[in-house]
Amino acid sequence: MRVIPWLCLSLLFLAPAALASPESGVAKLSSDRRFAAAQKVLAAEHDRTVADIVRLTQIPAPPFGEARRAEAVRSDFAALGLKDVEIDAEGNVTGVRPGRRTGGKGPFVAVAAHLDTVFPAGTDVTVRREGRRLSAPGVGDNSRSVATLLAWIRALDAAGLSTETDLLFVGNVGEEGAGDLRGVKHLFLKGPYAGRIAAFFSVDGSDPSGIVTRGVGSKRYRVTFTGPGGHSYGAFGIVNPMAALAGAVTGLYGLSAPTNPKTTYSASVVGGGTSVNSIPASVFLEVDLRSEDPDALADLDRAFRAAVERAVAAENSARSTSYGPVRAELGVIGERPAGRTASDTGIVRVTRSAILDQGFAAREETASTDSNIPMSLGIPAVTIGAGGSGGRAHALDEWIDVEPSEMVRGMSAGLLAILAQAGVR
C-alpha cells in the first residue's frame, strides 16, 4: 500500500483523534441538539427521500450510460446550494459543502454514492410499491444511497450544522461490473480533486450495520486462443485452440488458492468457433481472479498466466503445427486493486461508534466497492449502508423496505460518522 506524500499533513488535520478519542467525539456529537435537529429533519422529510429514490431509480443508468441520472443529480446538488457543482470528464457529479476552517479548498471528506446499475439499457426500471416495500432494478443498489446523500445535505442545512473541514459530495459512475471503478479512479487519480481527498465514505446498499474495511481486488482477463483452423475431419490432427483453452481451465482449477486471505478464481465465459464440423480458428475464455490481499492476487495472477503458457505449449507439442501453432493473447478486461483500512484507523473507529450509538451491531466486512481505490492509495476509506433493509440486489425483483423509523435510524448512523470525521463545533 503506498501513501501519497501530501496526505500526512491532511490526515493529521482531519483526524478525529484531535478529540479525546474518536469514540468520545461521536458520543458528544450524538447528544448535540443540532444533531438531534438533523435527525428530526430526516424523519420529517422521509416522504421526500422516498420520492427521490423513486425518481432516481426511474432514470435509467446502465453501464456507461449514466449521463441522464448524472444530470438529474447535478441539478439536485445545485438546488441544494452546494458549491462548485459540476460533472467531470468521466461523468462523476461533484459538489462542495465548505467547512468552517477550510472554506471549500480542501482537504476534503468525500461522501460518494455510485449512479450506475448492473442492468443494461432497455431494462424496465418502473418502481412498484406495495405498502412500505419498493421494487425495481437498482432501487437499493444504488438509488437509495444517492437519495440519502440529498437527504443528508438537507438535514445539515436545516439543522445549521457546519463541519470544520470541507465535505465533497459525489455521485460517481462506473462502480458496477465492466465499469471497473472508472469513476473513483478518475476522482482520485486524474480529476480536479485528485490529491485533495483525505477521507472517503462510499454509501452503497442498505444495511447500516456493515463497515467495509477490506477491499477485494480483482483481475479479469479475456484470453483469446488462435490457431490455423480447418475441417474437423479433413484437418484432423492439427492443433486446436479449443484444446488449449480446455488445458488452461484445467490448469487454473489445479491451482491452490489460500483461504486466508481469501483468494478465488473462476472460469466464467467461453465463446468462439465457426461450426460443429470445423476446428476453430479462434476461441476465448473469460476469467475472474480475486483476493483481499494484493500480494496473494499477484501470486494468483502469475500462476494463471503460467497455466495458459503451459496449456499452449502442451497443445503445440501434442498435435501438428504444420499450418501454424496455437497462440494465446491475454487481454485485461477489469482490474480492481485490493486494499484495507485498518480497524484502529480513525474513520473506522468513528463509523463503528456511530453505528453502535444508533443501536446497531457493527461489523467489519470484505467487499469490492468504490473504496478499493482510496484504500489501495493509503487513504482512509470505508463503505457503509444508506439505512433500512432490502434484498435481491442485481436481480430484476430487487427491493427495499422504506419503513420510516428504521430507515431514519440507519441514515442517522451514517450521518453521525461523517460529521464525526469532518468535525463539528
PDB file of N, CA and C in Angstrom, residues 277-356:
ATOM      1  N   ASN A 277     -18.634 -28.720 -37.355  1.00  0.00           N
ATOM      2  CA  ASN A 277     -17.731 -29.549 -38.141  1.00  0.00           C
ATOM      3  C   ASN A 277     -16.464 -28.799 -38.558  1.00  0.00           C
ATOM      4  N   SER A 278     -16.058 -27.840 -37.734  1.00  0.00           N
ATOM      5  CA  SER A 278     -14.828 -27.086 -38.011  1.00  0.00           C
ATOM      6  C   SER A 278     -13.940 -27.055 -36.770  1.00  0.00           C
ATOM      7  N   ILE A 279     -12.662 -27.236 -36.972  1.00  0.00           N
ATOM      8  CA  ILE A 279     -11.696 -26.946 -35.910  1.00  0.00           C
ATOM      9  C   ILE A 279     -11.616 -25.427 -35.815  1.00  0.00           C
ATOM     10  N   PRO A 280     -11.873 -24.850 -34.680  1.00  0.00           N
ATOM     11  CA  PRO A 280     -11.966 -23.393 -34.610  1.00  0.00           C
ATOM     12  C   PRO A 280     -10.626 -22.711 -34.854  1.00  0.00           C
ATOM     13  N   ALA A 281     -10.710 -21.537 -35.467  1.00  0.00           N
ATOM     14  CA  ALA A 281      -9.525 -20.699 -35.634  1.00  0.00           C
ATOM     15  C   ALA A 281      -9.358 -19.764 -34.439  1.00  0.00           C
ATOM     16  N   SER A 282     -10.429 -19.549 -33.695  1.00  0.00           N
ATOM     17  CA  SER A 282     -10.351 -18.628 -32.565  1.00  0.00           C
ATOM     18  C   SER A 282     -11.431 -18.966 -31.540  1.00  0.00           C
ATOM     19  N   VAL A 283     -11.046 -19.035 -30.282  1.00  0.00           N
ATOM     20  CA  VAL A 283     -11.980 -19.194 -29.175  1.00  0.00           C
ATOM     21  C   VAL A 283     -11.507 -18.296 -28.038  1.00  0.00           C
ATOM     22  N   PHE A 284     -12.393 -17.986 -27.101  1.00  0.00           N
ATOM     23  CA  PHE A 284     -11.974 -17.125 -25.993  1.00  0.00           C
ATOM     24  C   PHE A 284     -12.510 -17.643 -24.669  1.00  0.00           C
ATOM     25  N   LEU A 285     -11.838 -17.237 -23.625  1.00  0.00           N
ATOM     26  CA  LEU A 285     -12.159 -17.605 -22.246  1.00  0.00           C
ATOM     27  C   LEU A 285     -12.073 -16.353 -21.394  1.00  0.00           C
ATOM     28  N   GLU A 286     -13.079 -16.116 -20.526  1.00  0.00           N
ATOM     29  CA  GLU A 286     -13.015 -15.007 -19.582  1.00  0.00           C
ATOM     30  C   GLU A 286     -12.875 -15.553 -18.170  1.00  0.00           C
ATOM     31  N   VAL A 287     -11.958 -14.965 -17.433  1.00  0.00           N
ATOM     32  CA  VAL A 287     -11.571 -15.470 -16.114  1.00  0.00           C
ATOM     33  C   VAL A 287     -11.579 -14.329 -15.108  1.00  0.00           C
ATOM     34  N   ASP A 288     -12.037 -14.634 -13.892  1.00  0.00           N
ATOM     35  CA  ASP A 288     -12.076 -13.673 -12.790  1.00  0.00           C
ATOM     36  C   ASP A 288     -11.174 -14.183 -11.666  1.00  0.00           C
ATOM     37  N   LEU A 289     -10.181 -13.373 -11.273  1.00  0.00           N
ATOM     38  CA  LEU A 289      -9.271 -13.692 -10.174  1.00  0.00           C
ATOM     39  C   LEU A 289      -9.492 -12.668  -9.073  1.00  0.00           C
ATOM     40  N   ARG A 290      -9.587 -13.123  -7.802  1.00  0.00           N
ATOM     41  CA  ARG A 290      -9.880 -12.180  -6.711  1.00  0.00           C
ATOM     42  C   ARG A 290      -9.093 -12.523  -5.449  1.00  0.00           C
ATOM     43  N   SER A 291      -8.788 -11.473  -4.684  1.00  0.00           N
ATOM     44  CA  SER A 291      -8.242 -11.656  -3.343  1.00  0.00           C
ATOM     45  C   SER A 291      -8.360 -10.348  -2.581  1.00  0.00           C
ATOM     46  N   GLU A 292      -8.462 -10.453  -1.255  1.00  0.00           N
ATOM     47  CA  GLU A 292      -8.451  -9.257  -0.420  1.00  0.00           C
ATOM     48  C   GLU A 292      -7.030  -8.805  -0.116  1.00  0.00           C
ATOM     49  N   ASP A 293      -6.038  -9.597  -0.558  1.00  0.00           N
ATOM     50  CA  ASP A 293      -4.635  -9.259  -0.310  1.00  0.00           C
ATOM     51  C   ASP A 293      -3.930  -9.032  -1.644  1.00  0.00           C
ATOM     52  N   PRO A 294      -3.287  -7.881  -1.853  1.00  0.00           N
ATOM     53  CA  PRO A 294      -2.663  -7.607  -3.147  1.00  0.00           C
ATOM     54  C   PRO A 294      -1.553  -8.581  -3.509  1.00  0.00           C
ATOM     55  N   ASP A 295      -0.780  -9.051  -2.529  1.00  0.00           N
ATOM     56  CA  ASP A 295       0.293  -9.999  -2.835  1.00  0.00           C
ATOM     57  C   ASP A 295      -0.271 -11.351  -3.266  1.00  0.00           C
ATOM     58  N   ALA A 296      -1.329 -11.795  -2.587  1.00  0.00           N
ATOM     59  CA  ALA A 296      -1.955 -13.065  -2.964  1.00  0.00           C
ATOM     60  C   ALA A 296      -2.570 -12.972  -4.356  1.00  0.00           C
ATOM     61  N   LEU A 297      -3.148 -11.819  -4.679  1.00  0.00           N
ATOM     62  CA  LEU A 297      -3.712 -11.636  -6.010  1.00  0.00           C
ATOM     63  C   LEU A 297      -2.615 -11.655  -7.068  1.00  0.00           C
ATOM     64  N   ALA A 298      -1.487 -11.017  -6.774  1.00  0.00           N
ATOM     65  CA  ALA A 298      -0.371 -11.013  -7.721  1.00  0.00           C
ATOM     66  C   ALA A 298       0.171 -12.424  -7.929  1.00  0.00           C
ATOM     67  N   ASP A 299       0.238 -13.213  -6.864  1.00  0.00           N
ATOM     68  CA  ASP A 299       0.701 -14.601  -6.987  1.00  0.00           C
ATOM     69  C   ASP A 299      -0.246 -15.418  -7.853  1.00  0.00           C
ATOM     70  N   LEU A 300      -1.547 -15.241  -7.639  1.00  0.00           N
ATOM     71  CA  LEU A 300      -2.540 -15.961  -8.428  1.00  0.00           C
ATOM     72  C   LEU A 300      -2.471 -15.536  -9.892  1.00  0.00           C
ATOM     73  N   ASP A 301      -2.278 -14.277 -10.113  1.00  0.00           N
ATOM     74  CA  ASP A 301      -2.175 -13.756 -11.472  1.00  0.00           C
ATOM     75  C   ASP A 301      -1.010 -14.413 -12.217  1.00  0.00           C
ATOM     76  N   ARG A 302       0.143 -14.465 -11.564  1.00  0.00           N
ATOM     77  CA  ARG A 302       1.310 -15.094 -12.188  1.00  0.00           C
ATOM     78  C   ARG A 302       1.057 -16.580 -12.453  1.00  0.00           C
ATOM     79  N   ALA A 303       0.419 -17.244 -11.514  1.00  0.00           N
ATOM     80  CA  ALA A 303       0.160 -18.667 -11.669  1.00  0.00           C
ATOM     81  C   ALA A 303      -0.810 -18.932 -12.824  1.00  0.00           C
ATOM     82  N   PHE A 304      -1.812 -18.082 -12.975  1.00  0.00           N
ATOM     83  CA  PHE A 304      -2.749 -18.267 -14.084  1.00  0.00           C
ATOM     84  C   PHE A 304      -2.063 -18.039 -15.424  1.00  0.00           C
ATOM     85  N   ARG A 305      -1.264 -16.998 -15.514  1.00  0.00           N
ATOM     86  CA  ARG A 305      -0.548 -16.736 -16.767  1.00  0.00           C
ATOM     87  C   ARG A 305       0.343 -17.929 -17.136  1.00  0.00           C
ATOM     88  N   ALA A 306       0.996 -18.492 -16.138  1.00  0.00           N
ATOM     89  CA  ALA A 306       1.858 -19.651 -16.382  1.00  0.00           C
ATOM     90  C   ALA A 306       1.029 -20.850 -16.847  1.00  0.00           C
ATOM     91  N   ALA A 307      -0.178 -21.014 -16.285  1.00  0.00           N
ATOM     92  CA  ALA A 307      -1.050 -22.115 -16.694  1.00  0.00           C
ATOM     93  C   ALA A 307      -1.458 -21.982 -18.154  1.00  0.00           C
ATOM     94  N   VAL A 308      -1.707 -20.758 -18.600  1.00  0.00           N
ATOM     95  CA  VAL A 308      -2.037 -20.527 -20.004  1.00  0.00           C
ATOM     96  C   VAL A 308      -0.855 -20.885 -20.897  1.00  0.00           C
ATOM     97  N   GLU A 309       0.330 -20.457 -20.503  1.00  0.00           N
ATOM     98  CA  GLU A 309       1.535 -20.767 -21.293  1.00  0.00           C
ATOM     99  C   GLU A 309       1.749 -22.276 -21.393  1.00  0.00           C
ATOM    100  N   ARG A 310       1.545 -22.970 -20.289  1.00  0.00           N
ATOM    101  CA  ARG A 310       1.729 -24.434 -20.306  1.00  0.00           C
ATOM    102  C   ARG A 310       0.700 -25.102 -21.207  1.00  0.00           C
ATOM    103  N   ALA A 311      -0.537 -24.607 -21.162  1.00  0.00           N
ATOM    104  CA  ALA A 311      -1.595 -25.216 -21.980  1.00  0.00           C
ATOM    105  C   ALA A 311      -1.306 -25.036 -23.471  1.00  0.00           C
ATOM    106  N   VAL A 312      -0.820 -23.862 -23.836  1.00  0.00           N
ATOM    107  CA  VAL A 312      -0.488 -23.605 -25.242  1.00  0.00           C
ATOM    108  C   VAL A 312       0.681 -24.479 -25.679  1.00  0.00           C
ATOM    109  N   ALA A 313       1.703 -24.544 -24.832  1.00  0.00           N
ATOM    110  CA  ALA A 313       2.875 -25.368 -25.162  1.00  0.00           C
ATOM    111  C   ALA A 313       2.490 -26.832 -25.282  1.00  0.00           C
ATOM    112  N   ALA A 314       1.614 -27.306 -24.405  1.00  0.00           N
ATOM    113  CA  ALA A 314       1.203 -28.706 -24.435  1.00  0.00           C
ATOM    114  C   ALA A 314       0.446 -29.030 -25.712  1.00  0.00           C
ATOM    115  N   GLU A 315      -0.427 -28.129 -26.147  1.00  0.00           N
ATOM    116  CA  GLU A 315      -1.180 -28.384 -27.372  1.00  0.00           C
ATOM    117  C   GLU A 315      -0.265 -28.363 -28.601  1.00  0.00           C
ATOM    118  N   ASN A 316       0.658 -27.440 -28.635  1.00  0.00           N
ATOM    119  CA  ASN A 316       1.579 -27.375 -29.775  1.00  0.00           C
ATOM    120  C   ASN A 316       2.517 -28.576 -29.825  1.00  0.00           C
ATOM    121  N   SER A 317       2.730 -29.216 -28.674  1.00  0.00           N
ATOM    122  CA  SER A 317       3.558 -30.428 -28.645  1.00  0.00           C
ATOM    123  C   SER A 317       2.744 -31.671 -28.982  1.00  0.00           C
ATOM    124  N   ALA A 318       1.468 -31.640 -28.693  1.00  0.00           N
ATOM    125  CA  ALA A 318       0.626 -32.827 -28.841  1.00  0.00           C
ATOM    126  C   ALA A 318       0.154 -33.050 -30.266  1.00  0.00           C
ATOM    127  N   ARG A 319       0.003 -31.983 -31.047  1.00  0.00           N
ATOM    128  CA  ARG A 319      -0.559 -32.122 -32.384  1.00  0.00           C
ATOM    129  C   ARG A 319       0.268 -31.344 -33.401  1.00  0.00           C
ATOM    130  N   SER A 320      -0.068 -31.500 -34.645  1.00  0.00           N
ATOM    131  CA  SER A 320       0.719 -30.920 -35.738  1.00  0.00           C
ATOM    132  C   SER A 320       0.566 -29.405 -35.815  1.00  0.00           C
ATOM    133  N   THR A 321       1.692 -28.739 -35.999  1.00  0.00           N
ATOM    134  CA  THR A 321       1.691 -27.287 -36.220  1.00  0.00           C
ATOM    135  C   THR A 321       2.066 -26.970 -37.668  1.00  0.00           C
ATOM    136  N   SER A 322       1.822 -27.902 -38.557  1.00  0.00           N
ATOM    137  CA  SER A 322       2.227 -27.723 -39.959  1.00  0.00           C
ATOM    138  C   SER A 322       1.543 -26.523 -40.619  1.00  0.00           C
ATOM    139  N   TYR A 323       0.359 -26.165 -40.168  1.00  0.00           N
ATOM    140  CA  TYR A 323      -0.333 -24.993 -40.704  1.00  0.00           C
ATOM    141  C   TYR A 323      -0.229 -23.784 -39.756  1.00  0.00           C
ATOM    142  N   GLY A 324       0.546 -23.951 -38.705  1.00  0.00           N
ATOM    143  CA  GLY A 324       0.725 -22.888 -37.734  1.00  0.00           C
ATOM    144  C   GLY A 324       0.394 -23.356 -36.330  1.00  0.00           C
ATOM    145  N   PRO A 325       0.989 -22.704 -35.321  1.00  0.00           N
ATOM    146  CA  PRO A 325       0.767 -23.119 -33.941  1.00  0.00           C
ATOM    147  C   PRO A 325      -0.455 -22.451 -33.320  1.00  0.00           C
ATOM    148  N   VAL A 326      -0.801 -22.922 -32.150  1.00  0.00           N
ATOM    149  CA  VAL A 326      -1.779 -22.232 -31.304  1.00  0.00           C
ATOM    150  C   VAL A 326      -1.068 -21.116 -30.551  1.00  0.00           C
ATOM    151  N   ARG A 327      -1.738 -19.991 -30.429  1.00  0.00           N
ATOM    152  CA  ARG A 327      -1.218 -18.863 -29.641  1.00  0.00           C
ATOM    153  C   ARG A 327      -2.314 -18.378 -28.690  1.00  0.00           C
ATOM    154  N   ALA A 328      -1.890 -17.705 -27.640  1.00  0.00           N
ATOM    155  CA  ALA A 328      -2.844 -17.127 -26.681  1.00  0.00           C
ATOM    156  C   ALA A 328      -2.497 -15.669 -26.437  1.00  0.00           C
ATOM    157  N   GLU A 329      -3.522 -14.842 -26.427  1.00  0.00           N
ATOM    158  CA  GLU A 329      -3.352 -13.423 -26.112  1.00  0.00           C
ATOM    159  C   GLU A 329      -4.230 -13.082 -24.912  1.00  0.00           C
ATOM    160  N   LEU A 330      -3.608 -12.563 -23.859  1.00  0.00           N
ATOM    161  CA  LEU A 330      -4.339 -12.208 -22.651  1.00  0.00           C
ATOM    162  C   LEU A 330      -4.675 -10.720 -22.675  1.00  0.00           C
ATOM    163  N   GLY A 331      -5.961 -10.418 -22.643  1.00  0.00           N
ATOM    164  CA  GLY A 331      -6.397  -9.026 -22.575  1.00  0.00           C
ATOM    165  C   GLY A 331      -7.068  -8.751 -21.243  1.00  0.00           C
ATOM    166  N   VAL A 332      -6.620  -7.712 -20.544  1.00  0.00           N
ATOM    167  CA  VAL A 332      -7.216  -7.349 -19.261  1.00  0.00           C
ATOM    168  C   VAL A 332      -8.540  -6.643 -19.519  1.00  0.00           C
ATOM    169  N   ILE A 333      -9.617  -7.160 -18.945  1.00  0.00           N
ATOM    170  CA  ILE A 333     -10.936  -6.542 -19.113  1.00  0.00           C
ATOM    171  C   ILE A 333     -11.459  -5.962 -17.799  1.00  0.00           C
ATOM    172  N   GLY A 334     -10.683  -6.071 -16.745  1.00  0.00           N
ATOM    173  CA  GLY A 334     -11.061  -5.483 -15.468  1.00  0.00           C
ATOM    174  C   GLY A 334      -9.934  -5.600 -14.464  1.00  0.00           C
ATOM    175  N   GLU A 335      -9.749  -4.539 -13.677  1.00  0.00           N
ATOM    176  CA  GLU A 335      -8.682  -4.583 -12.671  1.00  0.00           C
ATOM    177  C   GLU A 335      -9.051  -3.662 -11.518  1.00  0.00           C
ATOM    178  N   ARG A 336      -9.227  -4.254 -10.352  1.00  0.00           N
ATOM    179  CA  ARG A 336      -9.536  -3.502  -9.142  1.00  0.00           C
ATOM    180  C   ARG A 336      -8.475  -3.811  -8.098  1.00  0.00           C
ATOM    181  N   PRO A 337      -7.792  -2.816  -7.602  1.00  0.00           N
ATOM    182  CA  PRO A 337      -6.755  -3.088  -6.607  1.00  0.00           C
ATOM    183  C   PRO A 337      -7.353  -3.495  -5.273  1.00  0.00           C
ATOM    184  N   ALA A 338      -6.670  -4.377  -4.577  1.00  0.00           N
ATOM    185  CA  ALA A 338      -7.061  -4.719  -3.207  1.00  0.00           C
ATOM    186  C   ALA A 338      -6.569  -3.627  -2.263  1.00  0.00           C
ATOM    187  N   GLY A 339      -7.164  -3.562  -1.093  1.00  0.00           N
ATOM    188  CA  GLY A 339      -6.737  -2.566  -0.115  1.00  0.00           C
ATOM    189  C   GLY A 339      -7.404  -2.810   1.218  1.00  0.00           C
ATOM    190  N   ARG A 340      -7.002  -2.026   2.196  1.00  0.00           N
ATOM    191  CA  ARG A 340      -7.554  -2.203   3.538  1.00  0.00           C
ATOM    192  C   ARG A 340      -7.446  -0.911   4.328  1.00  0.00           C
ATOM    193  N   THR A 341      -8.463  -0.641   5.134  1.00  0.00           N
ATOM    194  CA  THR A 341      -8.381   0.419   6.134  1.00  0.00           C
ATOM    195  C   THR A 341      -8.361  -0.266   7.495  1.00  0.00           C
ATOM    196  N   ALA A 342      -7.297  -0.082   8.228  1.00  0.00           N
ATOM    197  CA  ALA A 342      -7.098  -0.800   9.483  1.00  0.00           C
ATOM    198  C   ALA A 342      -8.204  -0.486  10.491  1.00  0.00           C
ATOM    199  N   SER A 343      -8.488  -1.478  11.339  1.00  0.00           N
ATOM    200  CA  SER A 343      -9.577  -1.351  12.311  1.00  0.00           C
ATOM    201  C   SER A 343      -9.354  -0.230  13.311  1.00  0.00           C
ATOM    202  N   ASP A 344      -8.085   0.108  13.573  1.00  0.00           N
ATOM    203  CA  ASP A 344      -7.803   1.158  14.550  1.00  0.00           C
ATOM    204  C   ASP A 344      -7.676   2.536  13.919  1.00  0.00           C
ATOM    205  N   THR A 345      -7.958   2.647  12.613  1.00  0.00           N
ATOM    206  CA  THR A 345      -7.942   3.941  11.940  1.00  0.00           C
ATOM    207  C   THR A 345      -9.118   4.780  12.427  1.00  0.00           C
ATOM    208  N   GLY A 346      -8.899   6.093  12.479  1.00  0.00           N
ATOM    209  CA  GLY A 346      -9.936   6.978  12.986  1.00  0.00           C
ATOM    210  C   GLY A 346     -11.267   6.839  12.284  1.00  0.00           C
ATOM    211  N   ILE A 347     -11.265   6.715  10.959  1.00  0.00           N
ATOM    212  CA  ILE A 347     -12.522   6.651  10.218  1.00  0.00           C
ATOM    213  C   ILE A 347     -13.302   5.376  10.551  1.00  0.00           C
ATOM    214  N   VAL A 348     -12.588   4.278  10.799  1.00  0.00           N
ATOM    215  CA  VAL A 348     -13.267   3.036  11.187  1.00  0.00           C
ATOM    216  C   VAL A 348     -13.807   3.163  12.603  1.00  0.00           C
ATOM    217  N   ARG A 349     -13.032   3.756  13.478  1.00  0.00           N
ATOM    218  CA  ARG A 349     -13.470   3.887  14.870  1.00  0.00           C
ATOM    219  C   ARG A 349     -14.710   4.775  14.985  1.00  0.00           C
ATOM    220  N   VAL A 350     -14.727   5.909  14.268  1.00  0.00           N
ATOM    221  CA  VAL A 350     -15.911   6.768  14.372  1.00  0.00           C
ATOM    222  C   VAL A 350     -17.122   6.109  13.717  1.00  0.00           C
ATOM    223  N   THR A 351     -16.898   5.393  12.629  1.00  0.00           N
ATOM    224  CA  THR A 351     -18.023   4.734  11.961  1.00  0.00           C
ATOM    225  C   THR A 351     -18.595   3.630  12.838  1.00  0.00           C
ATOM    226  N   ARG A 352     -17.715   2.822  13.411  1.00  0.00           N
ATOM    227  CA  ARG A 352     -18.181   1.768  14.317  1.00  0.00           C
ATOM    228  C   ARG A 352     -18.941   2.373  15.498  1.00  0.00           C
ATOM    229  N   SER A 353     -18.393   3.425  16.073  1.00  0.00           N
ATOM    230  CA  SER A 353     -19.023   4.060  17.230  1.00  0.00           C
ATOM    231  C   SER A 353     -20.382   4.662  16.870  1.00  0.00           C
ATOM    232  N   ALA A 354     -20.475   5.262  15.686  1.00  0.00           N
ATOM    233  CA  ALA A 354     -21.744   5.857  15.251  1.00  0.00           C
ATOM    234  C   ALA A 354     -22.814   4.786  15.040  1.00  0.00           C
ATOM    235  N   ILE A 355     -22.418   3.672  14.452  1.00  0.00           N
ATOM    236  CA  ILE A 355     -23.363   2.578  14.221  1.00  0.00           C
ATOM    237  C   ILE A 355     -23.865   2.013  15.548  1.00  0.00           C
ATOM    238  N   LEU A 356     -22.931   1.813  16.480  1.00  0.00           N
ATOM    239  CA  LEU A 356     -23.326   1.321  17.801  1.00  0.00           C
ATOM    240  C   LEU A 356     -24.209   2.330  18.520  1.00  0.00           C
TER     241      LEU A 356
END
